[in-house]
Amino acid sequence: MGRGRRRPHAGGRPPLSRPQPVESSDDGDWVVRPVTGAASTRSYRCPGCDQEIRPGTPHVVAWPVYARDSDLDPWDTESSVDLRRHWHTACWRARSRRR
């Protein structure tokens, strides 16, 4: 058998996805992903300081684990991804002090 040939998944199931990193805080549970400078190719507006996150700047992307104020099933995490925002890393860490 050649090295480039792959076997199908056992039982026809796809591989398990990597668990999402979740941070719990006073303002809820958040999925948080770091973004490296090399992976950042667009400009974003940080909701913490309202300043631009320029391309090439390392930052974090965060969204609530569950959609809030909705009548959706509480386990419906797909709709909460629409609420994701790009934050400067320092702004994300300091968000509890901004209220």
Coordinates of N, CA, C and O in Angstrom, one line a residue:
M1 N 0.8 -1.2 0.0 CA 0.0 0.0 0.0 C 0.9 1.2 0.0 O 1.8 1.4 0.8
G2 N 0.6 2.2 -0.9 CA 1.4 3.4 -1.0 C 1.2 4.3 0.2 O 0.1 4.3 0.8
R3 N 2.1 5.2 0.4 CA 2.0 6.2 1.5 C 0.9 7.2 1.3 O 0.3 7.7 2.2
G4 N 0.6 7.5 0.0 CA -0.4 8.6 -0.3 C -1.8 8.1 -0.2 O -2.7 8.9 -0.3
R5 N -2.0 6.8 0.0 CA -3.4 6.3 0.0 C -3.9 6.4 1.4 O -3.3 5.9 2.3
R6 N -5.1 6.9 1.6 CA -5.7 7.0 2.9 C -6.9 6.0 3.0 O -7.6 5.8 2.1
R7 N -7.0 5.5 4.2 CA -8.2 4.6 4.4 C -9.4 5.4 4.8 O -9.3 6.5 5.4
P8 N -10.6 4.9 4.5 CA -11.8 5.6 4.9 C -11.9 5.6 6.5 O -11.3 4.7 7.1
H9 N -12.7 6.5 7.0 CA -12.8 6.6 8.4 C -13.5 5.3 8.9 O -14.4 4.8 8.3
A10 N -13.2 4.8 10.1 CA -13.8 3.6 10.7 C -15.3 3.9 10.9 O -15.7 4.9 11.4
G11 N -16.1 3.0 10.4 CA -17.5 3.1 10.6 C -18.2 4.2 9.8 O -19.3 4.5 10.0
G12 N -17.4 4.8 8.9 CA -17.9 5.8 8.0 C -18.2 7.2 8.7 O -18.7 8.1 8.2
R13 N -17.7 7.3 10.0 CA -17.9 8.5 10.7 C -16.7 9.5 10.4 O -15.6 9.0 10.3
P14 N -17.0 10.8 10.4 CA -15.9 11.7 10.2 C -15.1 11.8 11.5 O -15.5 11.4 12.6
P15 N -13.8 12.3 11.4 CA -13.0 12.4 12.6 C -13.6 13.4 13.6 O -14.3 14.3 13.2
L16 N -13.4 13.2 14.9 CA -13.9 14.2 15.9 C -13.2 15.5 15.7 O -12.1 15.6 15.4
S17 N -14.0 16.6 15.8 CA -13.5 17.9 15.7 C -12.8 18.3 17.0 O -13.1 17.8 18.0
R18 N -11.9 19.2 16.9 CA -11.2 19.7 18.0 C -12.1 20.5 18.9 O -12.9 21.3 18.4
P19 N -12.1 20.3 20.2 CA -13.0 21.0 21.1 C -12.7 22.5 21.0 O -11.5 22.9 20.9
Q20 N -13.7 23.3 21.1 CA -13.6 24.8 21.1 C -13.0 25.2 22.4 O -13.5 24.8 23.5
P21 N -12.0 26.1 22.5 CA -11.6 26.7 23.7 C -12.6 27.7 24.3 O -13.0 28.6 23.6
V22 N -13.1 27.4 25.5 CA -14.2 28.2 26.1 C -13.6 28.9 27.3 O -12.9 28.3 28.1
E23 N -13.9 30.2 27.4 CA -13.5 31.0 28.6 C -14.8 31.4 29.3 O -15.7 31.9 28.7
S24 N -14.9 31.2 30.6 CA -16.0 31.6 31.4 C -15.6 32.9 32.1 O -14.5 33.0 32.7
S25 N -16.6 33.8 32.2 CA -16.3 35.1 32.8 C -17.7 35.6 33.3 O -18.7 35.0 33.2
D26 N -17.6 36.8 34.0 CA -18.8 37.4 34.5 C -19.8 37.7 33.4 O -21.0 37.8 33.6
D27 N -19.3 37.9 32.2 CA -20.2 38.3 31.1 C -20.6 37.1 30.2 O -21.1 37.2 29.1
G28 N -20.4 35.9 30.7 CA -20.8 34.7 30.1 C -19.7 33.8 29.7 O -18.6 33.9 30.0
D29 N -20.1 32.8 28.9 CA -19.1 31.8 28.3 C -18.8 32.2 26.9 O -19.7 32.4 26.1
W30 N -17.5 32.2 26.6 CA -17.1 32.7 25.3 C -16.2 31.6 24.6 O -15.3 31.1 25.3
V31 N -16.3 31.4 23.3 CA -15.4 30.7 22.5 C -14.3 31.7 22.1 O -14.7 32.8 21.5
V32 N -13.1 31.5 22.3 CA -12.0 32.4 22.0 C -10.9 31.7 21.2 O -10.4 30.7 21.6
R33 N -10.6 32.3 20.1 CA -9.5 31.8 19.2 C -8.5 32.9 19.0 O -8.8 34.0 18.5
P34 N -7.2 32.5 19.2 CA -6.2 33.5 18.9 C -5.9 33.5 17.4 O -6.1 32.5 16.7
V35 N -5.6 34.6 16.8 CA -5.3 34.8 15.4 C -3.9 35.3 15.3 O -3.6 36.3 15.9
T36 N -3.0 34.6 14.6 CA -1.6 35.1 14.5 C -1.6 36.2 13.5 O -2.5 36.4 12.7
G37 N -0.5 37.0 13.6 CA -0.3 38.1 12.6 C -0.3 37.6 11.2 O -0.8 38.3 10.3
A38 N 0.3 36.5 11.0 CA 0.4 35.9 9.6 C -1.0 35.6 9.0 O -1.2 35.6 7.8
A39 N -1.9 35.2 9.9 CA -3.2 34.7 9.5 C -4.2 35.9 9.3 O -5.3 35.8 8.9
S40 N -3.8 37.1 9.8 CA -4.6 38.2 9.8 C -4.4 39.1 8.5 O -3.3 39.7 8.4
T41 N -5.3 39.0 7.6 CA -5.1 39.7 6.3 C -6.1 40.8 6.0 O -6.0 41.5 5.0
R42 N -7.0 41.0 7.0 CA -8.0 42.1 6.8 C -8.0 43.0 8.0 O -7.5 42.7 9.1
S43 N -8.6 44.2 7.8 CA -8.8 45.1 9.0 C -10.1 44.8 9.7 O -11.1 44.5 9.0
Y44 N -10.1 45.0 11.0 CA -11.3 44.8 11.8 C -11.4 46.0 12.8 O -10.4 46.7 13.0
R45 N -12.6 46.2 13.3 CA -12.8 47.2 14.3 C -13.0 46.5 15.7 O -13.8 45.7 15.8
C46 N -12.1 46.8 16.6 CA -12.1 46.2 18.0 C -13.3 46.8 18.7 O -13.4 48.1 18.9
P47 N -14.2 46.0 19.3 CA -15.3 46.5 20.0 C -14.9 47.1 21.4 O -15.6 47.8 22.0
G48 N -13.7 46.7 21.9 CA -13.2 47.2 23.2 C -12.7 48.6 23.2 O -13.1 49.4 24.0
C49 N -12.0 49.0 22.1 CA -11.4 50.4 22.1 C -11.9 51.2 20.9 O -11.6 52.3 20.7
D50 N -12.6 50.5 20.0 CA -13.2 51.1 18.8 C -12.1 51.6 17.8 O -12.2 52.5 17.0
Q51 N -10.9 51.0 17.9 CA -9.8 51.3 17.0 C -9.6 50.1 16.0 O -10.1 49.0 16.3
E52 N -8.9 50.4 15.0 CA -8.7 49.4 13.9 C -7.7 48.4 14.3 O -6.7 48.7 15.0
I53 N -8.0 47.1 14.0 CA -7.0 46.1 14.1 C -6.5 45.9 12.7 O -7.2 45.4 11.8
R54 N -5.2 46.3 12.5 CA -4.7 46.3 11.1 C -4.2 44.9 10.7 O -3.9 44.1 11.5
P55 N -4.2 44.7 9.4 CA -3.7 43.4 8.9 C -2.3 43.1 9.4 O -1.5 44.0 9.6
G56 N -2.1 41.8 9.8 CA -0.8 41.4 10.3 C -0.7 41.6 11.8 O 0.4 41.3 12.4
T57 N -1.7 42.1 12.5 CA -1.7 42.2 13.9 C -2.3 41.0 14.6 O -3.4 40.7 14.3
P58 N -1.5 40.4 15.5 CA -2.1 39.3 16.3 C -3.3 39.8 17.1 O -3.2 40.9 17.7
H59 N -4.4 39.0 17.2 CA -5.5 39.4 18.0 C -6.3 38.2 18.4 O -5.9 37.0 18.1
V60 N -7.5 38.3 19.0 CA -8.4 37.2 19.2 C -9.7 37.4 18.6 O -10.2 38.5 18.4
V61 N -10.4 36.3 18.3 CA -11.7 36.3 17.8 C -12.6 35.6 18.9 O -12.2 34.5 19.3
A62 N -13.7 36.2 19.3 CA -14.5 35.7 20.4 C -16.0 35.8 20.0 O -16.4 36.7 19.3
W63 N -16.7 34.8 20.5 CA -18.2 34.9 20.3 C -18.8 34.1 21.5 O -18.2 33.2 22.0
P64 N -20.0 34.4 21.8 CA -20.7 33.7 22.9 C -20.9 32.2 22.6 O -21.2 31.9 21.4
V65 N -20.8 31.4 23.6 CA -21.0 30.0 23.4 C -22.5 29.7 22.9 O -22.8 28.9 22.0
Y66 N -23.4 30.5 23.5 CA -24.8 30.3 23.2 C -25.3 31.7 22.8 O -24.9 32.7 23.3
A67 N -26.2 31.7 21.8 CA -26.9 32.9 21.3 C -27.7 33.4 22.5 O -28.4 32.7 23.2
R68 N -27.7 34.7 22.8 CA -28.4 35.3 23.9 C -29.7 35.9 23.4 O -29.8 36.3 22.2
D69 N -30.7 36.0 24.3 CA -31.9 36.7 24.0 C -32.6 36.1 22.7 O -33.1 36.8 21.9
S70 N -32.6 34.8 22.7 CA -33.3 34.1 21.5 C -34.1 33.0 22.0 O -33.9 32.5 23.1
D71 N -35.0 32.6 21.2 CA -35.8 31.4 21.5 C -35.3 30.1 20.9 O -35.9 29.1 20.8
L72 N -34.0 30.2 20.5 CA -33.4 29.0 19.9 C -33.1 28.0 21.0 O -33.0 28.3 22.2
D73 N -32.9 26.7 20.6 CA -32.5 25.7 21.5 C -31.2 26.1 22.1 O -30.3 26.6 21.4
P74 N -31.1 26.0 23.4 CA -29.8 26.4 24.1 C -28.6 25.7 23.6 O -27.5 26.2 23.8
W75 N -28.7 24.6 22.9 CA -27.5 23.9 22.4 C -27.2 24.3 21.0 O -26.3 23.7 20.4
D76 N -28.0 25.2 20.4 CA -27.7 25.6 19.1 C -26.6 26.6 19.1 O -26.8 27.8 19.2
T77 N -25.4 26.1 18.9 CA -24.2 27.0 19.0 C -23.9 27.6 17.6 O -23.1 28.5 17.6
E78 N -24.4 27.1 16.5 CA -24.1 27.6 15.2 C -24.5 29.0 15.0 O -23.8 29.8 14.5
S79 N -25.7 29.4 15.6 CA -26.2 30.8 15.4 C -25.4 31.8 16.2 O -25.3 32.9 15.8
S80 N -24.7 31.3 17.2 CA -23.9 32.3 18.0 C -22.6 32.7 17.3 O -22.0 33.7 17.6
V81 N -22.2 31.9 16.3 CA -21.0 32.3 15.6 C -21.2 33.6 14.8 O -20.2 34.3 14.6
D82 N -22.4 33.9 14.5 CA -22.7 35.1 13.8 C -22.4 36.3 14.7 O -22.3 37.5 14.2
L83 N -22.2 36.1 15.9 CA -21.9 37.2 16.9 C -20.4 37.4 17.1 O -20.1 38.1 18.0
R84 N -19.6 36.7 16.4 CA -18.2 36.8 16.6 C -17.6 38.2 16.3 O -18.1 38.8 15.4
R85 N -16.6 38.5 17.1 CA -16.0 39.8 17.0 C -14.5 39.7 17.1 O -14.0 38.8 17.9
H86 N -13.7 40.5 16.4 CA -12.3 40.5 16.5 C -11.9 41.6 17.5 O -12.3 42.7 17.4
W87 N -11.0 41.2 18.5 CA -10.6 42.1 19.6 C -9.1 42.1 19.6 O -8.4 41.1 19.4
H88 N -8.5 43.3 20.0 CA -7.1 43.3 20.4 C -7.0 42.4 21.6 O -7.9 42.4 22.4
T89 N -5.9 41.7 21.7 CA -5.8 40.8 22.8 C -5.9 41.5 24.2 O -6.5 41.0 25.1
A90 N -5.2 42.6 24.3 CA -5.3 43.4 25.6 C -6.7 43.9 25.8 O -7.1 43.9 27.0
C91 N -7.4 44.3 24.8 CA -8.8 44.8 25.0 C -9.7 43.6 25.5 O -10.6 43.8 26.4
W92 N -9.5 42.5 24.9 CA -10.3 41.3 25.3 C -10.0 41.0 26.8 O -10.9 40.8 27.6
R93 N -8.8 41.0 27.2 CA -8.4 40.7 28.6 C -9.0 41.8 29.6 O -9.3 41.5 30.7
A94 N -9.1 43.0 29.1 CA -9.5 44.1 30.0 C -11.0 44.4 29.9 O -11.5 45.4 30.5
R95 N -11.8 43.7 29.1 CA -13.2 44.0 28.9 C -14.0 44.1 30.2 O -14.9 44.9 30.2
S96 N -13.7 43.4 31.2 CA -14.5 43.4 32.4 C -14.3 44.7 33.2 O -15.1 45.2 34.0
R97 N -13.2 45.4 32.9 CA -12.9 46.7 33.6 C -13.5 47.9 32.8 O -13.4 49.0 33.3
R98 N -14.1 47.7 31.7 CA -14.6 48.8 30.8 C -16.1 49.1 31.1 O -16.6 50.0 30.6
R99 N -16.7 48.3 31.9 CA -18.2 48.5 32.1 C -18.4 49.7 33.1 O -17.9 50.0 34.0

